[in-house]
């Protein structure tokens, strides 16, 4: 039996120790390599968008001057509800529905007898005060003569002067009372305040009426106006429009802007506008409905060129040239989807008109003139 030589105890101890030392010396390098490999595998590779081929054109070759429109109605300048100003019985009316009346023409007559009696009483009071004043003035004149002769005291003269002043004030009050009574008498006659036509008659003979009772509705026959409501975005365009017209199924009428309400109504968020007809003689009658149309002077971009980025509508333009060309996104404030939008860019701006749907801001582009 062969016996294996036995290694000394010290050799058996040194071998494991040497292996452990070697392992510990290699461990940092292995850990670093493993971490680097792990990081390389976990980190995604981010690449910039590929260069895009697009078509471009000058802004002034693609912009448009769109035609805007809004519903509109012809309205009379005055539609008045004429009411009774005095109480009494309606004796007669003189104009019926559809009748044309002139300014100052009598429309209705209320029983004037009570008002006439009031005028008579006021006149009588004025006459009485005038008589007393005349007597007091004569007495004052005589008193001044007596004072000059030494037969009348200064105190008595002052009393006469005071009496004349009081009677003058009374006479003035009575004249005002007479004017008031005459005004009340005038109120028993209802007259047309302007040339117009009777739209509605509520007056009935024999009825008792009170102040405020509506007797007639009168529409002004003077030049009519066109009423419409606009979105705030359209107000500036209408102000700057070269021409505007009101169209009905049977005719077209030229109009011009008169005024726009400065306030925006809620919840519709619109502003009221009034326009005048250039030729009032041929203007349609009040109540006619139609469409207001106008062409804006400001350049607009067609909706086909606009794109949306981060919930903002805008347009892509070329920035730089050659191999340095990139796409730049320009927001259009107030733009609405599906509608041409006003643009405030130089006329020679190169707008991207083809391939803009997939572009990103800052992306490199190969620009070619549109149509090539």
Coordinates of C-alpha atoms in Angstrom, one line a residue:
X1 CA 0.0 0.0 0.0
X2 CA 1.4 3.2 -1.2
X3 CA 1.2 6.1 1.2
X4 CA 0.7 9.7 -0.2
X5 CA 3.2 12.1 1.1
X6 CA 1.6 14.3 3.7
X7 CA 1.9 18.1 3.0
X8 CA 3.0 20.2 5.9
X9 CA 0.2 21.9 7.8
X10 CA 1.5 25.3 6.9
X11 CA 1.2 24.7 3.2
X12 CA -2.4 23.6 3.5
X13 CA -3.2 26.8 5.3
X14 CA -1.4 29.1 2.9
X15 CA -3.2 27.9 -0.3
X16 CA -6.8 28.9 0.7
X17 CA -5.4 32.2 2.0
X18 CA -3.7 32.9 -1.3
X19 CA -6.9 32.1 -3.3
X20 CA -9.0 34.4 -1.0
X21 CA -6.5 37.3 -1.6
X22 CA -6.6 36.8 -5.3
X23 CA -10.4 36.8 -5.4
X24 CA -10.6 39.9 -3.3
X25 CA -8.2 41.7 -5.6
X26 CA -10.3 40.9 -8.7
X27 CA -13.7 41.7 -7.1
X28 CA -13.7 45.5 -7.6
X29 CA -12.9 45.1 -11.3
X30 CA -15.6 42.5 -11.8
X31 CA -18.2 44.6 -9.9
X32 CA -17.3 47.7 -12.0
X33 CA -17.6 45.8 -15.2
X34 CA -20.9 44.3 -14.2
X35 CA -22.3 47.7 -13.1
X36 CA -21.2 49.2 -16.4
X37 CA -22.8 46.4 -18.4
X38 CA -26.0 46.7 -16.4
X39 CA -26.2 50.5 -16.9
X40 CA -25.5 50.1 -20.6
X41 CA -28.3 47.6 -21.0
X42 CA -30.9 49.6 -18.9
X43 CA -30.3 53.1 -20.4
X44 CA -32.4 53.6 -23.7
X45 CA -30.7 55.2 -26.6
X46 CA -32.3 58.6 -27.4
X47 CA -32.0 59.7 -30.9
X48 CA -33.2 63.0 -32.5
X49 CA -36.0 62.9 -35.1
X50 CA -34.8 62.1 -38.5
X51 CA -34.4 64.9 -41.0
X52 CA -37.8 65.4 -42.7
X53 CA -38.5 66.4 -46.3
X54 CA -41.1 69.2 -46.5
X55 CA -42.5 71.7 -48.9
X56 CA -42.3 75.4 -48.2
X57 CA -43.8 78.6 -49.8
X58 CA -43.7 82.3 -49.1
X59 CA -46.4 83.5 -46.7
X60 CA -47.7 86.1 -49.1
X61 CA -48.3 83.3 -51.7
X62 CA -50.5 81.2 -49.4
X63 CA -52.4 83.6 -47.2
X64 CA -56.0 84.4 -47.8
X65 CA -58.4 87.2 -46.9
X66 CA -61.4 85.2 -45.8
X67 CA -65.0 86.3 -46.0
X68 CA -66.8 86.4 -42.6
X69 CA -70.5 86.3 -42.0
X70 CA -73.0 86.7 -39.2
X71 CA -76.8 86.6 -38.9
X72 CA -78.4 90.1 -38.9
X73 CA -81.8 91.8 -38.7
X74 CA -83.1 95.1 -39.9
X75 CA -84.4 97.1 -36.9
X76 CA -86.1 100.5 -36.7
X77 CA -84.3 103.2 -34.7
X78 CA -87.4 103.7 -32.6
X79 CA -90.2 101.3 -31.6
X80 CA -92.2 103.2 -29.0
X81 CA -95.0 102.1 -26.8
X82 CA -97.1 105.3 -26.5
X83 CA -98.9 105.5 -23.2
X84 CA -101.6 107.8 -21.8
X85 CA -100.2 110.6 -19.6
X86 CA -103.6 111.7 -18.1
X87 CA -106.5 109.8 -16.5
X88 CA -109.9 109.9 -18.1
X89 CA -112.2 108.3 -20.7
X90 CA -110.9 107.7 -24.2
X91 CA -113.2 109.6 -26.5
X92 CA -111.7 108.6 -29.8
X93 CA -108.7 107.2 -31.7
X94 CA -107.6 108.3 -35.1
X95 CA -105.1 105.7 -36.5
X96 CA -105.3 102.0 -36.9
X97 CA -102.8 99.2 -37.4
X98 CA -100.7 99.7 -40.5
X99 CA -101.5 103.4 -40.8
X100 CA -98.7 105.9 -41.6
X101 CA -98.6 108.9 -39.3
X102 CA -96.7 112.1 -39.3
X103 CA -94.9 113.7 -36.3
X104 CA -97.4 115.7 -34.2
X105 CA -100.5 114.0 -35.7
X106 CA -103.3 113.2 -33.2
X107 CA -103.6 109.5 -32.4
X108 CA -106.1 109.5 -29.5
X109 CA -108.2 112.0 -27.5
X110 CA -108.9 111.6 -23.8
X111 CA -111.9 113.4 -22.2
X112 CA -110.3 116.9 -21.5
X113 CA -113.1 118.4 -19.3
X114 CA -111.4 117.9 -15.9
X115 CA -108.2 119.3 -17.3
X116 CA -110.0 122.3 -18.7
X117 CA -111.6 123.0 -15.4
X118 CA -108.2 122.9 -13.8
X119 CA -107.0 125.5 -16.3
X120 CA -109.9 127.7 -15.5
X121 CA -109.2 127.6 -11.7
X122 CA -105.5 128.4 -12.3
X123 CA -106.4 131.3 -14.5
X124 CA -108.8 132.7 -12.0
X125 CA -106.2 132.5 -9.2
X126 CA -103.7 134.3 -11.4
X127 CA -106.2 137.0 -12.3
X128 CA -107.0 137.6 -8.6
X129 CA -103.3 137.8 -7.6
X130 CA -102.7 140.2 -10.5
X131 CA -105.4 142.5 -9.3
X132 CA -104.2 142.6 -5.8
X133 CA -100.7 143.3 -7.0
X134 CA -101.9 146.1 -9.1
X135 CA -103.6 147.7 -6.1
X136 CA -100.6 147.2 -3.9
X137 CA -98.2 148.8 -6.5
X138 CA -100.5 151.9 -6.7
X139 CA -100.6 152.2 -2.9
X140 CA -96.8 151.9 -2.7
X141 CA -96.5 154.7 -5.3
X142 CA -98.8 157.0 -3.3
X143 CA -97.0 156.1 0.0
X144 CA -93.6 157.2 -1.5
X145 CA -95.2 160.5 -2.5
X146 CA -96.5 161.0 1.1
X147 CA -93.1 160.2 2.6
X148 CA -91.5 162.9 0.5
X149 CA -94.1 165.4 1.8
X150 CA -93.6 164.2 5.4
X151 CA -97.1 162.8 5.8
X152 CA -96.0 159.0 5.9
X153 CA -93.5 157.2 8.0
X154 CA -90.6 155.1 6.7
X155 CA -92.0 152.1 8.6
X156 CA -95.3 152.3 6.9
X157 CA -93.5 152.6 3.5
X158 CA -91.4 149.4 4.2
X159 CA -94.7 147.6 5.0
X160 CA -96.1 148.6 1.6
X161 CA -92.9 147.5 -0.2
X162 CA -93.1 144.1 1.6
X163 CA -96.7 143.6 0.6
X164 CA -95.9 144.3 -3.1
X165 CA -93.0 141.8 -3.0
X166 CA -95.3 139.1 -1.5
X167 CA -98.0 139.7 -4.1
X168 CA -95.4 139.5 -6.9
X169 CA -94.3 136.1 -5.6
X170 CA -97.9 134.9 -5.4
X171 CA -98.5 136.0 -9.0
X172 CA -95.4 134.0 -10.1
X173 CA -96.7 130.9 -8.3
X174 CA -100.1 131.3 -9.9
X175 CA -98.6 131.6 -13.4
X176 CA -96.6 128.3 -12.8
X177 CA -99.8 126.7 -11.6
X178 CA -101.6 127.9 -14.8
X179 CA -98.8 126.4 -16.9
X180 CA -99.1 123.1 -15.1
X181 CA -102.8 123.0 -15.7
X182 CA -102.3 123.7 -19.4
X183 CA -99.7 121.0 -19.6
X184 CA -102.2 118.5 -18.1
X185 CA -104.7 119.6 -20.7
X186 CA -102.2 118.9 -23.4
X187 CA -101.7 115.4 -22.1
X188 CA -105.2 114.5 -22.8
X189 CA -104.2 114.5 -26.5
X190 CA -101.9 111.7 -27.6
X191 CA -99.7 112.8 -30.6
X192 CA -97.1 110.9 -32.7
X193 CA -93.6 111.7 -31.5
X194 CA -92.1 110.9 -35.0
X195 CA -93.0 109.9 -38.5
X196 CA -93.9 106.2 -38.4
X197 CA -96.4 103.5 -38.8
X198 CA -98.8 102.0 -36.3
X199 CA -97.7 98.5 -35.4
X200 CA -100.3 97.9 -32.7
X201 CA -103.4 99.7 -31.4
X202 CA -104.6 99.1 -27.9
X203 CA -106.8 102.2 -27.6
X204 CA -110.5 101.5 -27.4
X205 CA -113.2 104.2 -27.4
X206 CA -115.1 104.5 -24.1
X207 CA -112.4 102.9 -22.0
X208 CA -111.2 104.5 -18.8
X209 CA -107.4 104.9 -19.0
X210 CA -104.8 105.8 -16.5
X211 CA -101.3 107.3 -16.8
X212 CA -99.1 104.6 -18.1
X213 CA -101.8 102.7 -20.1
X214 CA -100.3 101.7 -23.5
X215 CA -102.5 102.9 -26.3
X216 CA -100.3 102.5 -29.4
X217 CA -97.0 100.8 -30.5
X218 CA -95.4 103.1 -33.2
X219 CA -92.4 102.1 -35.4
X220 CA -90.1 104.8 -36.7
X221 CA -90.3 105.1 -40.5
X222 CA -86.9 106.8 -40.7
X223 CA -83.6 105.2 -41.8
X224 CA -83.4 101.7 -40.4
X225 CA -80.3 100.1 -38.9
X226 CA -78.8 96.6 -39.2
X227 CA -78.3 94.8 -35.9
X228 CA -76.0 91.8 -35.4
X229 CA -73.8 90.1 -32.8
X230 CA -70.1 89.3 -33.3
X231 CA -67.5 87.2 -31.6
X232 CA -64.8 89.5 -30.2
X233 CA -62.3 88.0 -32.7
X234 CA -64.4 89.3 -35.6
X235 CA -64.8 92.8 -34.4
X236 CA -61.4 94.1 -35.5
X237 CA -61.9 92.5 -38.9
X238 CA -65.3 94.2 -39.4
X239 CA -63.8 97.5 -38.4
X240 CA -61.0 97.2 -41.0
X241 CA -63.2 95.6 -43.8
X242 CA -63.2 97.4 -47.1
X243 CA -66.7 96.4 -47.9
X244 CA -69.6 94.9 -46.0
X245 CA -73.1 93.9 -47.3
X246 CA -76.4 92.6 -46.0
X247 CA -77.8 89.8 -48.1
X248 CA -81.3 88.5 -48.3
X249 CA -82.7 85.8 -50.6
X250 CA -83.8 88.6 -53.0
X251 CA -81.3 91.4 -52.7
X252 CA -77.9 92.6 -51.5
X253 CA -77.4 96.0 -49.7
X254 CA -74.1 97.8 -48.9
X255 CA -73.7 98.7 -45.3
X256 CA -71.2 100.5 -43.1
X257 CA -70.3 100.1 -39.4
X258 CA -71.8 102.6 -37.0
X259 CA -70.8 101.3 -33.6
X260 CA -69.9 98.2 -31.6
X261 CA -70.8 97.8 -28.0
X262 CA -67.7 97.8 -25.8
X263 CA -69.0 95.1 -23.4
X264 CA -69.1 91.4 -24.1
X265 CA -72.4 89.7 -23.2
X266 CA -72.4 86.5 -21.2
X267 CA -72.8 83.5 -21.7
X268 CA -72.7 83.9 -25.5
X269 CA -69.5 86.0 -25.3
X270 CA -70.5 88.3 -28.1
X271 CA -70.6 92.0 -28.8
X272 CA -73.6 93.8 -30.3
X273 CA -73.0 95.9 -33.4
X274 CA -75.1 98.3 -35.5
X275 CA -74.6 99.2 -39.1
X276 CA -76.2 101.7 -41.4
X277 CA -77.4 101.2 -45.0
X278 CA -75.3 103.1 -47.6
X279 CA -78.5 103.8 -49.6
X280 CA -81.3 104.3 -47.1
X281 CA -84.0 104.8 -49.8
X282 CA -83.6 101.2 -50.9
X283 CA -83.0 99.7 -47.5
X284 CA -85.3 96.7 -46.5
X285 CA -88.1 97.2 -44.0
X286 CA -87.7 96.7 -40.3
X287 CA -87.9 93.0 -39.3
X288 CA -86.1 91.7 -42.4
X289 CA -83.6 88.9 -41.6
X290 CA -80.5 88.0 -43.6
X291 CA -76.8 87.6 -43.4
X292 CA -74.1 90.2 -42.9
X293 CA -70.9 89.4 -45.0
X294 CA -67.6 91.2 -45.1
X295 CA -64.1 90.5 -46.3
X296 CA -61.2 91.1 -43.9
X297 CA -58.1 93.1 -45.0
X298 CA -55.7 91.3 -42.6
X299 CA -53.9 88.3 -44.0
X300 CA -55.1 84.9 -42.7
X301 CA -53.7 81.4 -42.9
X302 CA -56.0 78.7 -44.2
X303 CA -56.8 76.0 -41.6
X304 CA -55.1 73.3 -43.7
X305 CA -51.7 74.8 -42.9
X306 CA -52.2 74.9 -39.1
X307 CA -51.3 72.1 -36.7
X308 CA -51.8 71.7 -33.0
X309 CA -48.9 71.2 -30.5
X310 CA -49.5 71.0 -26.8
X311 CA -53.1 72.2 -27.2
X312 CA -52.0 75.3 -29.1
X313 CA -52.8 75.9 -32.8
X314 CA -50.0 77.3 -34.9
X315 CA -47.9 77.0 -38.0
X316 CA -44.5 75.6 -38.8
X317 CA -42.0 77.9 -40.6
X318 CA -38.5 77.3 -42.0
X319 CA -35.7 78.6 -39.9
X320 CA -32.2 78.7 -41.4
X321 CA -31.3 77.4 -44.8
X322 CA -29.5 74.5 -46.5
X323 CA -28.3 71.8 -44.2
X324 CA -28.9 74.1 -41.2
X325 CA -32.7 74.4 -41.9
X326 CA -35.0 73.5 -39.1
X327 CA -38.7 73.7 -38.4
X328 CA -39.9 76.3 -36.0
X329 CA -43.4 76.2 -34.5
X330 CA -45.2 79.6 -34.3
X331 CA -48.3 79.8 -32.2
X332 CA -51.3 81.8 -33.6
X333 CA -53.2 83.5 -30.7
X334 CA -56.9 83.3 -31.0
X335 CA -56.8 80.6 -33.7
X336 CA -59.9 78.4 -34.0
X337 CA -59.8 74.9 -35.4
X338 CA -61.3 74.7 -38.9
X339 CA -61.2 78.5 -39.4
X340 CA -58.7 80.8 -41.1
X341 CA -56.6 82.6 -38.6
X342 CA -55.0 86.0 -38.7
X343 CA -51.2 85.9 -38.9
X344 CA -48.7 88.7 -38.0
X345 CA -45.5 87.4 -39.8
X346 CA -43.4 89.1 -42.5
X347 CA -44.7 88.5 -46.1
X348 CA -41.5 86.7 -47.0
X349 CA -41.7 84.1 -44.2
X350 CA -41.2 80.6 -45.6
X351 CA -44.2 78.6 -44.3
X352 CA -44.1 74.8 -44.3
X353 CA -47.1 73.8 -46.5
X354 CA -46.4 70.1 -46.9
X355 CA -45.3 67.5 -44.4
X356 CA -46.0 69.7 -41.4
X357 CA -48.4 67.2 -39.6
X358 CA -45.6 65.0 -38.2
X359 CA -43.0 67.8 -37.6
X360 CA -41.5 68.7 -34.2
X361 CA -40.2 72.0 -33.1
X362 CA -36.5 72.3 -33.9
X363 CA -36.5 69.2 -36.2
X364 CA -34.0 69.3 -39.1
X365 CA -35.7 69.6 -42.5
X366 CA -34.9 69.3 -46.2
X367 CA -37.0 72.2 -47.6
X368 CA -38.2 72.2 -51.2
X369 CA -40.4 74.8 -52.9
X370 CA -44.0 73.7 -52.9
X371 CA -45.0 72.1 -56.2
X372 CA -41.5 70.6 -56.9

